[in-house]
Short mmCIF file of N, CA and C in Angstrom, two decimals:
data_model
loop_
_atom_site.label_atom_id
_atom_site.label_comp_id
_atom_site.label_asym_id
_atom_site.label_seq_id
_atom_site.Cartn_x
_atom_site.Cartn_y
_atom_site.Cartn_z
N MET A 3 131.63 11.77 123.46
CA MET A 3 130.33 11.63 122.81
C MET A 3 129.78 10.22 122.99
N ARG A 4 130.67 9.26 123.12
CA ARG A 4 130.19 7.87 123.34
C ARG A 4 129.40 7.78 124.65
N ALA A 5 129.85 8.49 125.68
CA ALA A 5 129.11 8.48 126.95
C ALA A 5 127.74 9.13 126.78
N ALA A 6 127.65 10.16 125.95
CA ALA A 6 126.35 10.78 125.67
C ALA A 6 125.45 9.81 124.92
N LEU A 7 126.01 9.05 123.98
CA LEU A 7 125.22 8.04 123.27
C LEU A 7 124.72 6.97 124.24
N ASP A 8 125.53 6.61 125.23
CA ASP A 8 125.08 5.65 126.25
C ASP A 8 123.87 6.20 127.01
N GLU A 9 123.91 7.50 127.32
CA GLU A 9 122.76 8.14 127.98
C GLU A 9 121.52 8.10 127.09
N ALA A 10 121.72 8.31 125.80
CA ALA A 10 120.59 8.26 124.86
C ALA A 10 119.95 6.88 124.84
N ILE A 11 120.77 5.85 124.91
CA ILE A 11 120.24 4.48 124.95
C ILE A 11 119.45 4.25 126.23
N LYS A 12 119.92 4.79 127.35
CA LYS A 12 119.17 4.68 128.61
C LYS A 12 117.80 5.33 128.47
N ALA A 13 117.76 6.47 127.81
CA ALA A 13 116.48 7.16 127.60
C ALA A 13 115.53 6.29 126.79
N SER A 14 116.04 5.74 125.70
CA SER A 14 115.22 4.89 124.84
C SER A 14 114.68 3.69 125.60
N ASP A 15 115.52 3.10 126.44
CA ASP A 15 115.10 1.94 127.24
C ASP A 15 113.95 2.29 128.19
N LYS A 16 113.84 3.57 128.55
CA LYS A 16 112.77 4.04 129.44
C LYS A 16 111.55 4.54 128.67
N GLY A 17 111.62 4.46 127.34
CA GLY A 17 110.52 4.97 126.54
C GLY A 17 110.60 6.47 126.31
N GLU A 18 111.74 7.05 126.57
CA GLU A 18 111.97 8.48 126.36
C GLU A 18 112.71 8.67 125.03
N VAL A 19 112.63 9.85 124.46
CA VAL A 19 113.34 10.16 123.22
C VAL A 19 114.84 9.98 123.47
N PRO A 20 115.52 9.24 122.60
CA PRO A 20 116.93 8.91 122.83
C PRO A 20 117.90 10.06 122.56
N VAL A 21 118.02 10.91 123.54
CA VAL A 21 119.00 12.00 123.52
C VAL A 21 119.81 11.84 124.79
N GLY A 22 121.11 12.00 124.67
CA GLY A 22 121.97 11.88 125.84
C GLY A 22 122.93 13.05 125.92
N CYS A 23 123.31 13.37 127.16
CA CYS A 23 124.19 14.51 127.39
C CYS A 23 125.14 14.19 128.53
N VAL A 24 126.39 14.59 128.38
CA VAL A 24 127.35 14.56 129.49
C VAL A 24 128.10 15.88 129.49
N ILE A 25 128.53 16.28 130.67
CA ILE A 25 129.32 17.50 130.82
C ILE A 25 130.65 17.10 131.44
N VAL A 26 131.72 17.58 130.81
CA VAL A 26 133.08 17.17 131.19
C VAL A 26 133.88 18.38 131.67
N ARG A 27 134.58 18.18 132.77
CA ARG A 27 135.53 19.16 133.29
C ARG A 27 136.81 18.41 133.62
N ASN A 28 137.94 18.89 133.11
CA ASN A 28 139.24 18.27 133.39
C ASN A 28 139.22 16.76 133.11
N SER A 29 138.65 16.38 131.98
CA SER A 29 138.60 14.99 131.52
C SER A 29 137.74 14.07 132.39
N ARG A 30 136.89 14.65 133.24
CA ARG A 30 136.01 13.86 134.11
C ARG A 30 134.56 14.27 133.88
N ILE A 31 133.69 13.29 133.72
CA ILE A 31 132.26 13.58 133.57
C ILE A 31 131.72 14.04 134.92
N ILE A 32 131.17 15.25 134.94
CA ILE A 32 130.61 15.79 136.19
C ILE A 32 129.09 15.91 136.14
N GLY A 33 128.51 15.67 134.97
CA GLY A 33 127.06 15.71 134.85
C GLY A 33 126.60 14.83 133.72
N ARG A 34 125.50 14.13 133.93
CA ARG A 34 124.91 13.25 132.92
C ARG A 34 123.42 13.53 132.87
N GLY A 35 122.85 13.29 131.69
CA GLY A 35 121.41 13.43 131.60
C GLY A 35 120.85 12.80 130.35
N HIS A 36 119.62 12.40 130.45
CA HIS A 36 118.82 11.97 129.30
C HIS A 36 117.40 12.42 129.59
N PRO A 37 116.58 12.58 128.57
CA PRO A 37 115.25 13.13 128.79
C PRO A 37 114.43 12.30 129.77
N LEU A 38 113.69 13.00 130.61
CA LEU A 38 112.74 12.37 131.53
C LEU A 38 111.39 13.08 131.46
N ARG A 39 111.09 13.66 130.30
CA ARG A 39 109.84 14.41 130.15
C ARG A 39 108.62 13.52 130.39
N GLU A 40 108.61 12.35 129.80
CA GLU A 40 107.46 11.44 129.98
C GLU A 40 107.43 10.88 131.40
N THR A 41 108.58 10.49 131.90
CA THR A 41 108.66 9.90 133.23
C THR A 41 108.21 10.88 134.30
N LEU A 42 108.70 12.12 134.23
CA LEU A 42 108.40 13.13 135.24
C LEU A 42 107.22 14.01 134.88
N GLN A 43 106.74 13.90 133.62
CA GLN A 43 105.71 14.80 133.11
C GLN A 43 106.14 16.25 133.33
N ASP A 44 107.39 16.50 132.94
CA ASP A 44 108.02 17.81 133.11
C ASP A 44 108.58 18.26 131.76
N PRO A 45 108.03 19.31 131.17
CA PRO A 45 108.49 19.74 129.85
C PRO A 45 109.92 20.26 129.84
N THR A 46 110.48 20.56 131.01
CA THR A 46 111.86 21.05 131.06
C THR A 46 112.88 19.95 131.31
N ALA A 47 112.44 18.72 131.43
CA ALA A 47 113.35 17.61 131.77
C ALA A 47 114.08 17.08 130.54
N HIS A 48 114.79 17.98 129.85
CA HIS A 48 115.62 17.61 128.71
C HIS A 48 116.97 17.12 129.21
N ALA A 49 117.66 16.37 128.37
CA ALA A 49 118.97 15.82 128.73
C ALA A 49 119.93 16.90 129.19
N GLU A 50 120.00 18.00 128.44
CA GLU A 50 120.95 19.07 128.77
C GLU A 50 120.61 19.72 130.11
N MET A 51 119.34 19.96 130.35
CA MET A 51 118.92 20.62 131.59
C MET A 51 119.30 19.76 132.80
N LEU A 52 119.05 18.46 132.70
CA LEU A 52 119.37 17.57 133.81
C LEU A 52 120.87 17.44 134.01
N ALA A 53 121.62 17.41 132.90
CA ALA A 53 123.08 17.32 133.00
C ALA A 53 123.67 18.60 133.58
N ILE A 54 123.15 19.75 133.19
CA ILE A 54 123.63 21.02 133.74
C ILE A 54 123.39 21.07 135.25
N THR A 55 122.21 20.67 135.68
CA THR A 55 121.91 20.65 137.11
C THR A 55 122.87 19.74 137.86
N ALA A 56 123.11 18.54 137.31
CA ALA A 56 124.02 17.59 137.96
C ALA A 56 125.45 18.13 137.99
N ALA A 57 125.87 18.77 136.90
CA ALA A 57 127.24 19.30 136.84
C ALA A 57 127.41 20.46 137.83
N ALA A 58 126.43 21.33 137.93
CA ALA A 58 126.51 22.44 138.87
C ALA A 58 126.57 21.93 140.30
N GLU A 59 125.79 20.89 140.58
CA GLU A 59 125.83 20.29 141.91
C GLU A 59 127.21 19.70 142.20
N ASP A 60 127.76 18.98 141.23
CA ASP A 60 129.08 18.39 141.40
C ASP A 60 130.15 19.48 141.58
N ALA A 61 130.04 20.54 140.81
CA ALA A 61 131.03 21.62 140.85
C ALA A 61 130.87 22.52 142.08
N GLY A 62 129.68 22.50 142.67
CA GLY A 62 129.43 23.38 143.80
C GLY A 62 129.24 24.83 143.40
N GLN A 63 128.93 25.04 142.14
CA GLN A 63 128.67 26.39 141.63
C GLN A 63 127.89 26.30 140.32
N TRP A 64 127.22 27.39 139.96
CA TRP A 64 126.43 27.37 138.73
C TRP A 64 127.25 27.67 137.50
N ARG A 65 128.41 28.28 137.66
CA ARG A 65 129.24 28.61 136.50
C ARG A 65 130.01 27.38 136.03
N LEU A 66 129.78 27.01 134.79
CA LEU A 66 130.44 25.84 134.20
C LEU A 66 131.37 26.30 133.08
N ASP A 67 132.09 27.41 133.33
CA ASP A 67 132.87 28.06 132.29
C ASP A 67 134.11 27.30 131.84
N ASP A 68 134.45 26.25 132.51
CA ASP A 68 135.59 25.44 132.07
C ASP A 68 135.14 24.03 131.68
N CYS A 69 133.91 23.94 131.22
CA CYS A 69 133.32 22.64 130.90
C CYS A 69 132.94 22.53 129.42
N THR A 70 132.91 21.28 128.96
CA THR A 70 132.41 20.96 127.63
C THR A 70 131.16 20.11 127.79
N LEU A 71 130.11 20.49 127.09
CA LEU A 71 128.85 19.75 127.09
C LEU A 71 128.79 18.96 125.79
N TYR A 72 128.63 17.65 125.90
CA TYR A 72 128.47 16.76 124.75
C TYR A 72 127.02 16.30 124.73
N VAL A 73 126.35 16.45 123.59
CA VAL A 73 124.96 16.04 123.49
C VAL A 73 124.72 15.45 122.10
N THR A 74 123.88 14.43 122.06
CA THR A 74 123.69 13.69 120.81
C THR A 74 122.84 14.43 119.79
N LEU A 75 122.00 15.36 120.24
CA LEU A 75 121.13 16.12 119.35
C LEU A 75 121.32 17.60 119.62
N GLU A 76 121.33 18.39 118.59
CA GLU A 76 121.48 19.84 118.72
C GLU A 76 120.49 20.39 119.75
N PRO A 77 120.97 21.18 120.70
CA PRO A 77 120.10 21.73 121.72
C PRO A 77 118.99 22.63 121.17
N CYS A 78 117.85 22.58 121.86
CA CYS A 78 116.70 23.42 121.54
C CYS A 78 116.92 24.82 122.13
N PRO A 79 116.02 25.77 121.87
CA PRO A 79 116.20 27.12 122.43
C PRO A 79 116.27 27.15 123.96
N MET A 80 115.44 26.36 124.64
CA MET A 80 115.47 26.35 126.10
C MET A 80 116.83 25.89 126.60
N CYS A 81 117.32 24.78 126.05
CA CYS A 81 118.59 24.23 126.50
C CYS A 81 119.76 25.13 126.10
N ALA A 82 119.69 25.72 124.91
CA ALA A 82 120.74 26.65 124.48
C ALA A 82 120.80 27.84 125.43
N GLY A 83 119.65 28.33 125.85
CA GLY A 83 119.62 29.43 126.82
C GLY A 83 120.25 29.02 128.15
N ALA A 84 119.94 27.81 128.60
CA ALA A 84 120.53 27.33 129.85
C ALA A 84 122.04 27.17 129.72
N ILE A 85 122.49 26.73 128.57
CA ILE A 85 123.93 26.57 128.31
C ILE A 85 124.62 27.93 128.42
N VAL A 86 124.03 28.95 127.83
CA VAL A 86 124.59 30.30 127.91
C VAL A 86 124.57 30.77 129.36
N ASN A 87 123.44 30.59 130.04
CA ASN A 87 123.32 31.06 131.43
C ASN A 87 124.28 30.33 132.37
N ALA A 88 124.60 29.08 132.07
CA ALA A 88 125.55 28.32 132.90
C ALA A 88 127.00 28.63 132.54
N ARG A 89 127.19 29.42 131.48
CA ARG A 89 128.54 29.81 131.03
C ARG A 89 129.38 28.63 130.56
N VAL A 90 128.73 27.61 130.01
CA VAL A 90 129.45 26.47 129.45
C VAL A 90 130.40 26.99 128.37
N SER A 91 131.62 26.47 128.36
CA SER A 91 132.63 26.97 127.41
C SER A 91 132.44 26.42 126.00
N ARG A 92 132.07 25.16 125.92
CA ARG A 92 132.05 24.51 124.62
C ARG A 92 130.91 23.51 124.54
N VAL A 93 130.26 23.45 123.38
CA VAL A 93 129.22 22.45 123.12
C VAL A 93 129.64 21.63 121.92
N VAL A 94 129.56 20.31 122.07
CA VAL A 94 129.82 19.37 120.99
C VAL A 94 128.54 18.58 120.81
N PHE A 95 127.97 18.61 119.60
CA PHE A 95 126.74 17.85 119.41
C PHE A 95 126.82 16.98 118.17
N GLY A 96 125.95 15.97 118.17
CA GLY A 96 125.90 15.01 117.07
C GLY A 96 125.00 15.47 115.95
N ALA A 97 123.74 15.06 115.99
CA ALA A 97 122.80 15.31 114.90
C ALA A 97 122.21 16.71 114.97
N ASP A 98 122.06 17.32 113.79
CA ASP A 98 121.33 18.59 113.69
C ASP A 98 119.86 18.33 114.00
N ASP A 99 119.18 19.35 114.52
CA ASP A 99 117.75 19.26 114.77
C ASP A 99 117.02 20.27 113.90
N PRO A 100 116.48 19.82 112.76
CA PRO A 100 115.84 20.75 111.83
C PRO A 100 114.53 21.35 112.35
N LYS A 101 113.98 20.80 113.43
CA LYS A 101 112.71 21.30 113.96
C LYS A 101 112.88 22.23 115.15
N ALA A 102 114.00 22.11 115.89
CA ALA A 102 114.15 22.93 117.10
C ALA A 102 115.60 23.33 117.37
N GLY A 103 116.50 23.11 116.44
CA GLY A 103 117.91 23.36 116.67
C GLY A 103 118.24 24.83 116.91
N ALA A 104 118.87 25.10 118.06
CA ALA A 104 119.21 26.48 118.42
C ALA A 104 120.71 26.69 118.55
N CYS A 105 121.47 25.84 117.87
CA CYS A 105 122.93 25.97 117.83
C CYS A 105 123.42 25.99 116.39
N GLY A 106 122.65 26.66 115.56
CA GLY A 106 123.07 26.84 114.18
C GLY A 106 122.07 26.44 113.12
N THR A 107 121.13 25.56 113.43
CA THR A 107 120.19 25.11 112.41
C THR A 107 119.06 26.11 112.20
N LEU A 108 118.24 26.36 113.23
CA LEU A 108 117.17 27.36 113.12
C LEU A 108 117.62 28.70 113.69
N PHE A 109 118.32 28.64 114.80
CA PHE A 109 118.85 29.81 115.51
C PHE A 109 120.27 29.46 115.91
N ASN A 110 120.99 30.46 116.44
CA ASN A 110 122.29 30.18 117.04
C ASN A 110 122.39 30.96 118.34
N VAL A 111 121.61 30.52 119.31
CA VAL A 111 121.54 31.19 120.61
C VAL A 111 122.91 31.20 121.29
N VAL A 112 123.65 30.11 121.21
CA VAL A 112 124.90 30.00 121.97
C VAL A 112 126.03 30.87 121.43
N GLN A 113 125.86 31.41 120.24
CA GLN A 113 126.89 32.29 119.69
C GLN A 113 126.35 33.67 119.32
N ASP A 114 125.19 34.01 119.84
CA ASP A 114 124.58 35.30 119.55
C ASP A 114 125.38 36.41 120.24
N SER A 115 125.90 37.33 119.46
CA SER A 115 126.76 38.39 120.00
C SER A 115 126.01 39.37 120.91
N ARG A 116 124.69 39.33 120.88
CA ARG A 116 123.91 40.22 121.75
C ARG A 116 123.84 39.71 123.18
N LEU A 117 124.21 38.46 123.40
CA LEU A 117 124.18 37.89 124.74
C LEU A 117 125.53 38.09 125.43
N ASN A 118 125.54 37.91 126.74
CA ASN A 118 126.75 38.19 127.52
C ASN A 118 127.75 37.03 127.54
N HIS A 119 127.44 35.93 126.88
CA HIS A 119 128.36 34.80 126.84
C HIS A 119 128.19 34.09 125.52
N ARG A 120 129.28 33.69 124.93
CA ARG A 120 129.25 32.90 123.70
C ARG A 120 130.00 31.59 123.92
N VAL A 121 129.56 30.58 123.20
CA VAL A 121 130.03 29.22 123.40
C VAL A 121 130.75 28.74 122.14
N GLU A 122 131.87 28.08 122.33
CA GLU A 122 132.53 27.41 121.20
C GLU A 122 131.63 26.25 120.78
N LEU A 123 131.49 26.04 119.50
CA LEU A 123 130.55 25.05 118.99
C LEU A 123 131.23 24.09 118.03
N VAL A 124 131.00 22.78 118.25
CA VAL A 124 131.48 21.73 117.35
C VAL A 124 130.27 20.90 116.97
N ARG A 125 130.01 20.79 115.66
CA ARG A 125 128.81 20.09 115.17
C ARG A 125 129.19 18.78 114.50
N GLY A 126 128.25 17.85 114.51
CA GLY A 126 128.34 16.66 113.67
C GLY A 126 129.20 15.52 114.20
N VAL A 127 129.54 15.52 115.48
CA VAL A 127 130.35 14.44 116.04
C VAL A 127 129.47 13.22 116.29
N LEU A 128 129.79 12.12 115.64
CA LEU A 128 128.99 10.88 115.70
C LEU A 128 127.53 11.15 115.34
N ALA A 129 127.34 12.07 114.41
CA ALA A 129 125.99 12.47 114.00
C ALA A 129 125.16 11.31 113.47
N GLU A 130 125.78 10.45 112.69
CA GLU A 130 125.03 9.33 112.12
C GLU A 130 124.56 8.37 113.20
N ASP A 131 125.42 8.09 114.17
CA ASP A 131 125.02 7.21 115.28
C ASP A 131 123.84 7.81 116.05
N ALA A 132 123.93 9.10 116.35
CA ALA A 132 122.86 9.77 117.08
C ALA A 132 121.56 9.78 116.27
N ALA A 133 121.65 10.09 115.00
CA ALA A 133 120.47 10.13 114.14
C ALA A 133 119.84 8.74 114.00
N ASP A 134 120.68 7.72 113.91
CA ASP A 134 120.16 6.35 113.79
C ASP A 134 119.35 5.96 115.02
N LEU A 135 119.81 6.34 116.22
CA LEU A 135 119.06 6.05 117.44
C LEU A 135 117.69 6.72 117.40
N LEU A 136 117.66 7.98 116.98
CA LEU A 136 116.40 8.71 116.91
C LEU A 136 115.46 8.10 115.88
N LYS A 137 115.98 7.78 114.71
CA LYS A 137 115.15 7.19 113.65
C LYS A 137 114.56 5.86 114.10
N ALA A 138 115.37 5.02 114.73
CA ALA A 138 114.89 3.71 115.20
C ALA A 138 113.80 3.89 116.27
N PHE A 139 114.01 4.81 117.17
CA PHE A 139 113.03 5.06 118.23
C PHE A 139 111.69 5.49 117.65
N PHE A 140 111.73 6.47 116.75
CA PHE A 140 110.46 6.96 116.20
C PHE A 140 109.81 5.95 115.27
N ARG A 141 110.60 5.10 114.64
CA ARG A 141 110.04 4.00 113.85
C ARG A 141 109.26 3.06 114.79
N GLN A 142 109.83 2.77 115.96
CA GLN A 142 109.15 1.92 116.95
C GLN A 142 107.89 2.60 117.48
N CYS A 143 107.96 3.91 117.68
CA CYS A 143 106.77 4.64 118.14
C CYS A 143 105.64 4.52 117.14
N ARG A 144 105.98 4.70 115.87
CA ARG A 144 104.95 4.60 114.83
C ARG A 144 104.37 3.18 114.76
N ALA A 145 105.19 2.20 115.13
CA ALA A 145 104.72 0.81 115.12
C ALA A 145 104.02 0.44 116.43
N GLY A 146 103.92 1.41 117.35
CA GLY A 146 103.23 1.17 118.62
C GLY A 146 104.08 0.53 119.68
N ARG A 147 105.41 0.56 119.54
CA ARG A 147 106.27 -0.09 120.53
C ARG A 147 107.22 0.89 121.22
N GLY A 148 106.95 2.15 121.13
CA GLY A 148 107.85 3.14 121.73
C GLY A 148 107.14 4.02 122.72
N MET A 149 107.74 5.05 123.10
CA MET A 149 107.30 6.08 124.01
C MET A 149 106.12 5.70 124.90
N LYS A 150 106.23 5.98 126.18
CA LYS A 150 105.18 5.70 127.14
C LYS A 150 103.95 6.54 126.81
N PRO A 151 102.78 6.01 127.10
CA PRO A 151 101.58 6.80 126.85
C PRO A 151 101.58 8.03 127.76
N GLN A 152 101.08 9.12 127.23
CA GLN A 152 101.03 10.34 128.02
C GLN A 152 99.93 10.23 129.05
N LYS A 153 100.26 10.70 130.26
CA LYS A 153 99.24 10.75 131.32
C LYS A 153 98.48 12.05 131.15
N ARG A 154 97.20 11.94 131.07
CA ARG A 154 96.38 13.13 130.91
C ARG A 154 95.52 13.32 132.16
N LYS A 155 95.41 14.55 132.56
CA LYS A 155 94.56 14.86 133.71
C LYS A 155 93.13 15.06 133.21
N PRO A 156 92.17 14.61 134.00
CA PRO A 156 90.76 14.76 133.57
C PRO A 156 90.32 16.21 133.49
#
């Protein structure tokens, strides 16, 4: 989880929401990610999505069934769906997300028995550290010192 927190700090340094994700197989990080939504102007560029893509590339396959995904903030529905589709074995996350959490807070996509894959779930690991990063970032945003301005098309 400390490596995921490092990714979150990288995101914050870029003016992105401080969420970090790493994917581990056999005690080795095979995928890393932090949000690049503002940088790429891509609504799908969440930490988990980028880490899953990197891990699949490293593994040479899309199935990540022997991997653990560590993320500082509870995955949203999009990311939870990608986690299920990638067959990730286990998710460990820090802070709950009361606005978009899809791993137990609002929904529990990763453990829904109607889907063809279920994920082992561990909640609350270094939750306070993760939440503190988010609170500090949004405090800076409100003070006008955070997040890059959005590019708007005419």
